[in-house]
Every structure is written in structure tokens, then in C-alpha cells.
Amino acid sequence: MKQFTYTVTDALGIHARPAGQLAKMAAGFKSNISLDTPNGKADAKRIMGVMRLAVKKDMTVTITCEGEDEEAACAALSAFFAETL
């Protein structure tokens, strides 16, 4: 299991566009990938679950990758969060 935390800096938080990009990227990995926030936990491969979390600016999220390609998933998602959110 690999995980990292990230504090969202985007003024709009994780809205529809980045939630869709995140779900699409996560779906490309075999590992189970989840987002854990103060608002709850969701499967990162499901856009509606990610949007349900209503992640706002300055919220800290923990991303957990667990499975056969967890190293690659964690690295790719870490880069995604740093570039996009």
C-alpha cells in the first residue's frame, strides 16, 4: 500500500473537470485507488464518488493506492495533483 497527502490549492477545489480527469487516470491502473477527506472516502475511479466528496480549496486529501501497480499509480496521481489541483 502506498499513499500520499495533498492540500488542494485550486480555487474551485475538485470540480467536474479535474474529477473527470482524476477518475479517467485512476481507471487506467489495476490498483484500488481511494480518496479520503474530512467529508468521507471515495473510489477515485468513480467520478460521482469523487464529486460527492465536495473537496474545496485548502482541504487535505489522502490518496491510497493498493495493488500490483501501486507504485506507478501513486507516482502518476501525485504528479496529477501537483500539476492540476
mmCIF file of N, CA and C in Angstrom:
data_model
loop_
_atom_site.group_PDB
_atom_site.id
_atom_site.type_symbol
_atom_site.label_atom_id
_atom_site.label_comp_id
_atom_site.label_asym_id
_atom_site.label_seq_id
_atom_site.Cartn_x
_atom_site.Cartn_y
_atom_site.Cartn_z
ATOM 1 N N MET A 1 0.842 -1.178 0.000
ATOM 2 C CA MET A 1 0.000 0.000 0.000
ATOM 3 C C MET A 1 0.889 1.243 0.000
ATOM 4 N N LYS A 2 0.556 2.157 -0.893
ATOM 5 C CA LYS A 2 1.245 3.437 -0.985
ATOM 6 C C LYS A 2 0.204 4.535 -0.819
ATOM 7 N N GLN A 3 0.594 5.607 -0.146
ATOM 8 C CA GLN A 3 -0.319 6.728 -0.026
ATOM 9 C C GLN A 3 0.440 8.034 0.107
ATOM 10 N N PHE A 4 -0.263 9.111 -0.215
ATOM 11 C CA PHE A 4 0.289 10.445 -0.048
ATOM 12 C C PHE A 4 -0.854 11.395 0.285
ATOM 13 N N THR A 5 -0.490 12.522 0.860
ATOM 14 C CA THR A 5 -1.497 13.539 1.155
ATOM 15 C C THR A 5 -1.206 14.772 0.314
ATOM 16 N N TYR A 6 -2.266 15.497 0.028
ATOM 17 C CA TYR A 6 -2.136 16.703 -0.778
ATOM 18 C C TYR A 6 -3.167 17.722 -0.296
ATOM 19 N N THR A 7 -2.749 18.963 -0.164
ATOM 20 C CA THR A 7 -3.669 20.042 0.185
ATOM 21 C C THR A 7 -4.050 20.755 -1.106
ATOM 22 N N VAL A 8 -5.326 20.769 -1.409
ATOM 23 C CA VAL A 8 -5.829 21.333 -2.660
ATOM 24 C C VAL A 8 -5.610 22.842 -2.684
ATOM 25 N N THR A 9 -4.999 23.324 -3.766
ATOM 26 C CA THR A 9 -4.710 24.746 -3.907
ATOM 27 C C THR A 9 -5.583 25.423 -4.959
ATOM 28 N N ASP A 10 -6.251 24.649 -5.797
ATOM 29 C CA ASP A 10 -7.128 25.208 -6.822
ATOM 30 C C ASP A 10 -8.283 25.947 -6.153
ATOM 31 N N ALA A 11 -8.569 27.145 -6.604
ATOM 32 C CA ALA A 11 -9.618 27.971 -6.002
ATOM 33 C C ALA A 11 -10.990 27.301 -6.052
ATOM 34 N N LEU A 12 -11.220 26.450 -7.047
ATOM 35 C CA LEU A 12 -12.516 25.781 -7.192
ATOM 36 C C LEU A 12 -12.537 24.393 -6.561
ATOM 37 N N GLY A 13 -11.426 23.956 -6.023
ATOM 38 C CA GLY A 13 -11.365 22.615 -5.434
ATOM 39 C C GLY A 13 -11.390 21.550 -6.521
ATOM 40 N N ILE A 14 -11.902 20.380 -6.186
ATOM 41 C CA ILE A 14 -12.016 19.300 -7.182
ATOM 42 C C ILE A 14 -13.425 19.372 -7.760
ATOM 43 N N HIS A 15 -13.554 20.147 -8.830
ATOM 44 C CA HIS A 15 -14.847 20.289 -9.503
ATOM 45 C C HIS A 15 -14.933 19.286 -10.647
ATOM 46 N N ALA A 16 -15.918 19.419 -11.509
ATOM 47 C CA ALA A 16 -16.222 18.407 -12.532
ATOM 48 C C ALA A 16 -15.039 18.052 -13.438
ATOM 49 N N ARG A 17 -14.365 19.044 -13.984
ATOM 50 C CA ARG A 17 -13.280 18.755 -14.938
ATOM 51 C C ARG A 17 -12.150 17.956 -14.298
ATOM 52 N N PRO A 18 -11.550 18.427 -13.188
ATOM 53 C CA PRO A 18 -10.470 17.629 -12.605
ATOM 54 C C PRO A 18 -10.960 16.301 -12.015
ATOM 55 N N ALA A 19 -12.206 16.243 -11.564
ATOM 56 C CA ALA A 19 -12.741 14.977 -11.053
ATOM 57 C C ALA A 19 -12.807 13.948 -12.182
ATOM 58 N N GLY A 20 -13.209 14.396 -13.364
ATOM 59 C CA GLY A 20 -13.260 13.506 -14.529
ATOM 60 C C GLY A 20 -11.875 13.055 -14.954
ATOM 61 N N GLN A 21 -10.936 13.989 -14.953
ATOM 62 C CA GLN A 21 -9.558 13.646 -15.311
ATOM 63 C C GLN A 21 -8.972 12.657 -14.306
ATOM 64 N N LEU A 22 -9.241 12.887 -13.031
ATOM 65 C CA LEU A 22 -8.748 12.002 -11.980
ATOM 66 C C LEU A 22 -9.324 10.601 -12.133
ATOM 67 N N ALA A 23 -10.631 10.511 -12.337
ATOM 68 C CA ALA A 23 -11.281 9.208 -12.488
ATOM 69 C C ALA A 23 -10.744 8.460 -13.709
ATOM 70 N N LYS A 24 -10.535 9.192 -14.800
ATOM 71 C CA LYS A 24 -10.012 8.570 -16.022
ATOM 72 C C LYS A 24 -8.596 8.058 -15.804
ATOM 73 N N MET A 25 -7.771 8.856 -15.146
ATOM 74 C CA MET A 25 -6.393 8.436 -14.881
ATOM 75 C C MET A 25 -6.372 7.235 -13.946
ATOM 76 N N ALA A 26 -7.156 7.290 -12.883
ATOM 77 C CA ALA A 26 -7.190 6.194 -11.903
ATOM 78 C C ALA A 26 -7.681 4.902 -12.536
ATOM 79 N N ALA A 27 -8.627 5.008 -13.462
ATOM 80 C CA ALA A 27 -9.175 3.823 -14.119
ATOM 81 C C ALA A 27 -8.135 3.102 -14.969
ATOM 82 N N GLY A 28 -7.068 3.786 -15.318
ATOM 83 C CA GLY A 28 -6.008 3.179 -16.114
ATOM 84 C C GLY A 28 -5.083 2.269 -15.315
ATOM 85 N N PHE A 29 -5.282 2.197 -14.013
ATOM 86 C CA PHE A 29 -4.453 1.351 -13.158
ATOM 87 C C PHE A 29 -5.259 0.194 -12.594
ATOM 88 N N LYS A 30 -4.600 -0.910 -12.352
ATOM 89 C CA LYS A 30 -5.256 -2.092 -11.796
ATOM 90 C C LYS A 30 -5.471 -1.970 -10.289
ATOM 91 N N SER A 31 -4.660 -1.164 -9.638
ATOM 92 C CA SER A 31 -4.739 -0.996 -8.183
ATOM 93 C C SER A 31 -6.056 -0.354 -7.762
ATOM 94 N N ASN A 32 -6.446 -0.626 -6.521
ATOM 95 C CA ASN A 32 -7.566 0.080 -5.912
ATOM 96 C C ASN A 32 -7.036 1.431 -5.463
ATOM 97 N N ILE A 33 -7.736 2.490 -5.844
ATOM 98 C CA ILE A 33 -7.293 3.842 -5.528
ATOM 99 C C ILE A 33 -8.442 4.571 -4.839
ATOM 100 N N SER A 34 -8.166 5.108 -3.666
ATOM 101 C CA SER A 34 -9.231 5.802 -2.936
ATOM 102 C C SER A 34 -8.770 7.175 -2.476
ATOM 103 N N LEU A 35 -9.752 8.065 -2.312
ATOM 104 C CA LEU A 35 -9.532 9.406 -1.775
ATOM 105 C C LEU A 35 -10.206 9.459 -0.426
ATOM 106 N N ASP A 36 -9.483 9.927 0.565
ATOM 107 C CA ASP A 36 -10.028 10.062 1.908
ATOM 108 C C ASP A 36 -9.947 11.536 2.294
ATOM 109 N N THR A 37 -11.076 12.127 2.645
ATOM 110 C CA THR A 37 -11.146 13.541 3.006
ATOM 111 C C THR A 37 -11.928 13.693 4.307
ATOM 112 N N PRO A 38 -11.963 14.889 4.849
ATOM 113 C CA PRO A 38 -12.800 15.106 6.034
ATOM 114 C C PRO A 38 -14.294 14.860 5.741
ATOM 115 N N ASN A 39 -14.671 14.920 4.455
ATOM 116 C CA ASN A 39 -16.070 14.704 4.058
ATOM 117 C C ASN A 39 -16.411 13.243 3.808
ATOM 118 N N GLY A 40 -15.426 12.351 3.828
ATOM 119 C CA GLY A 40 -15.675 10.941 3.572
ATOM 120 C C GLY A 40 -14.606 10.319 2.697
ATOM 121 N N LYS A 41 -14.922 9.138 2.182
ATOM 122 C CA LYS A 41 -13.978 8.375 1.372
ATOM 123 C C LYS A 41 -14.675 7.956 0.083
ATOM 124 N N ALA A 42 -13.905 7.902 -1.016
ATOM 125 C CA ALA A 42 -14.490 7.524 -2.301
ATOM 126 C C ALA A 42 -13.477 6.774 -3.152
ATOM 127 N N ASP A 43 -14.007 5.958 -4.056
ATOM 128 C CA ASP A 43 -13.208 5.259 -5.052
ATOM 129 C C ASP A 43 -12.815 6.294 -6.109
ATOM 130 N N ALA A 44 -11.534 6.487 -6.329
ATOM 131 C CA ALA A 44 -11.061 7.506 -7.271
ATOM 132 C C ALA A 44 -11.417 7.183 -8.719
ATOM 133 N N LYS A 45 -11.810 5.957 -8.995
ATOM 134 C CA LYS A 45 -12.170 5.569 -10.360
ATOM 135 C C LYS A 45 -13.612 5.936 -10.706
ATOM 136 N N ARG A 46 -14.350 6.443 -9.743
ATOM 137 C CA ARG A 46 -15.763 6.788 -9.947
ATOM 138 C C ARG A 46 -15.952 8.296 -9.778
ATOM 139 N N ILE A 47 -16.234 8.960 -10.914
ATOM 140 C CA ILE A 47 -16.332 10.419 -10.917
ATOM 141 C C ILE A 47 -17.390 10.932 -9.943
ATOM 142 N N MET A 48 -18.530 10.274 -9.864
ATOM 143 C CA MET A 48 -19.588 10.754 -8.974
ATOM 144 C C MET A 48 -19.169 10.631 -7.505
ATOM 145 N N GLY A 49 -18.428 9.596 -7.189
ATOM 146 C CA GLY A 49 -17.931 9.443 -5.824
ATOM 147 C C GLY A 49 -16.948 10.542 -5.464
ATOM 148 N N VAL A 50 -16.084 10.886 -6.408
ATOM 149 C CA VAL A 50 -15.105 11.948 -6.183
ATOM 150 C C VAL A 50 -15.824 13.289 -6.014
ATOM 151 N N MET A 51 -16.799 13.563 -6.855
ATOM 152 C CA MET A 51 -17.530 14.825 -6.777
ATOM 153 C C MET A 51 -18.374 14.905 -5.498
ATOM 154 N N ARG A 52 -18.881 13.767 -5.034
ATOM 155 C CA ARG A 52 -19.692 13.734 -3.817
ATOM 156 C C ARG A 52 -18.897 14.230 -2.606
ATOM 157 N N LEU A 53 -17.580 14.058 -2.645
ATOM 158 C CA LEU A 53 -16.737 14.495 -1.533
ATOM 159 C C LEU A 53 -16.705 16.019 -1.376
ATOM 160 N N ALA A 54 -17.052 16.738 -2.439
ATOM 161 C CA ALA A 54 -17.094 18.209 -2.418
ATOM 162 C C ALA A 54 -15.809 18.810 -1.842
ATOM 163 N N VAL A 55 -14.683 18.415 -2.420
ATOM 164 C CA VAL A 55 -13.384 18.894 -1.942
ATOM 165 C C VAL A 55 -13.191 20.348 -2.355
ATOM 166 N N LYS A 56 -12.939 21.189 -1.376
ATOM 167 C CA LYS A 56 -12.751 22.622 -1.586
ATOM 168 C C LYS A 56 -11.280 22.995 -1.429
ATOM 169 N N LYS A 57 -10.976 24.226 -1.779
ATOM 170 C CA LYS A 57 -9.614 24.742 -1.626
ATOM 171 C C LYS A 57 -9.178 24.627 -0.169
ATOM 172 N N ASP A 58 -7.917 24.303 0.040
ATOM 173 C CA ASP A 58 -7.270 24.169 1.346
ATOM 174 C C ASP A 58 -7.665 22.906 2.117
ATOM 175 N N MET A 59 -8.466 22.023 1.517
ATOM 176 C CA MET A 59 -8.764 20.739 2.159
ATOM 177 C C MET A 59 -7.612 19.779 1.870
ATOM 178 N N THR A 60 -7.297 18.948 2.822
ATOM 179 C CA THR A 60 -6.254 17.945 2.651
ATOM 180 C C THR A 60 -6.901 16.608 2.329
ATOM 181 N N VAL A 61 -6.422 15.975 1.255
ATOM 182 C CA VAL A 61 -6.922 14.662 0.850
ATOM 183 C C VAL A 61 -5.782 13.655 0.973
ATOM 184 N N THR A 62 -6.144 12.432 1.310
ATOM 185 C CA THR A 62 -5.174 11.341 1.348
ATOM 186 C C THR A 62 -5.541 10.385 0.235
ATOM 187 N N ILE A 63 -4.587 10.100 -0.639
ATOM 188 C CA ILE A 63 -4.784 9.194 -1.756
ATOM 189 C C ILE A 63 -4.065 7.896 -1.434
ATOM 190 N N THR A 64 -4.801 6.803 -1.501
ATOM 191 C CA THR A 64 -4.245 5.493 -1.186
ATOM 192 C C THR A 64 -4.322 4.611 -2.423
ATOM 193 N N CYS A 65 -3.199 3.998 -2.776
ATOM 194 C CA CYS A 65 -3.110 3.073 -3.911
ATOM 195 C C CYS A 65 -2.691 1.717 -3.355
ATOM 196 N N GLU A 66 -3.464 0.702 -3.712
ATOM 197 C CA GLU A 66 -3.163 -0.634 -3.207
ATOM 198 C C GLU A 66 -3.398 -1.656 -4.311
ATOM 199 N N GLY A 67 -2.325 -2.353 -4.684
ATOM 200 C CA GLY A 67 -2.438 -3.357 -5.736
ATOM 201 C C GLY A 67 -1.121 -3.559 -6.454
ATOM 202 N N GLU A 68 -1.185 -4.283 -7.556
ATOM 203 C CA GLU A 68 0.028 -4.686 -8.251
ATOM 204 C C GLU A 68 0.802 -3.541 -8.905
ATOM 205 N N ASP A 69 0.123 -2.452 -9.272
ATOM 206 C CA ASP A 69 0.829 -1.317 -9.880
ATOM 207 C C ASP A 69 0.735 -0.055 -9.011
ATOM 208 N N GLU A 70 0.722 -0.260 -7.696
ATOM 209 C CA GLU A 70 0.544 0.853 -6.759
ATOM 210 C C GLU A 70 1.645 1.908 -6.850
ATOM 211 N N GLU A 71 2.881 1.480 -7.106
ATOM 212 C CA GLU A 71 3.990 2.435 -7.213
ATOM 213 C C GLU A 71 3.753 3.410 -8.367
ATOM 214 N N ALA A 72 3.439 2.871 -9.534
ATOM 215 C CA ALA A 72 3.208 3.699 -10.716
ATOM 216 C C ALA A 72 1.964 4.565 -10.534
ATOM 217 N N ALA A 73 0.916 4.004 -9.948
ATOM 218 C CA ALA A 73 -0.324 4.755 -9.736
ATOM 219 C C ALA A 73 -0.078 5.927 -8.795
ATOM 220 N N CYS A 74 0.611 5.674 -7.723
ATOM 221 C CA CYS A 74 0.880 6.716 -6.728
ATOM 222 C C CYS A 74 1.737 7.827 -7.338
ATOM 223 N N ALA A 75 2.731 7.471 -8.107
ATOM 224 C CA ALA A 75 3.600 8.460 -8.742
ATOM 225 C C ALA A 75 2.818 9.311 -9.748
ATOM 226 N N ALA A 76 2.007 8.664 -10.573
ATOM 227 C CA ALA A 76 1.231 9.386 -11.588
ATOM 228 C C ALA A 76 0.198 10.308 -10.945
ATOM 229 N N LEU A 77 -0.477 9.812 -9.927
ATOM 230 C CA LEU A 77 -1.506 10.624 -9.272
ATOM 231 C C LEU A 77 -0.893 11.781 -8.478
ATOM 232 N N SER A 78 0.252 11.550 -7.891
ATOM 233 C CA SER A 78 0.946 12.613 -7.177
ATOM 234 C C SER A 78 1.294 13.747 -8.142
ATOM 235 N N ALA A 79 1.793 13.399 -9.303
ATOM 236 C CA ALA A 79 2.120 14.397 -10.327
ATOM 237 C C ALA A 79 0.850 15.106 -10.805
ATOM 238 N N PHE A 80 -0.230 14.355 -10.987
ATOM 239 C CA PHE A 80 -1.510 14.939 -11.412
ATOM 240 C C PHE A 80 -1.991 15.991 -10.407
ATOM 241 N N PHE A 81 -1.985 15.638 -9.137
ATOM 242 C CA PHE A 81 -2.434 16.572 -8.110
ATOM 243 C C PHE A 81 -1.556 17.826 -8.089
ATOM 244 N N ALA A 82 -0.249 17.656 -8.189
ATOM 245 C CA ALA A 82 0.669 18.797 -8.144
ATOM 246 C C ALA A 82 0.468 19.736 -9.348
ATOM 247 N N GLU A 83 0.181 19.171 -10.507
ATOM 248 C CA GLU A 83 0.022 19.977 -11.722
ATOM 249 C C GLU A 83 -1.375 20.581 -11.867
ATOM 250 N N THR A 84 -2.394 19.848 -11.420
ATOM 251 C CA THR A 84 -3.771 20.223 -11.711
ATOM 252 C C THR A 84 -4.490 20.904 -10.546
ATOM 253 N N LEU A 85 -4.245 20.420 -9.337
ATOM 254 C CA LEU A 85 -5.025 20.922 -8.209
ATOM 255 C C LEU A 85 -4.150 21.672 -7.230
#
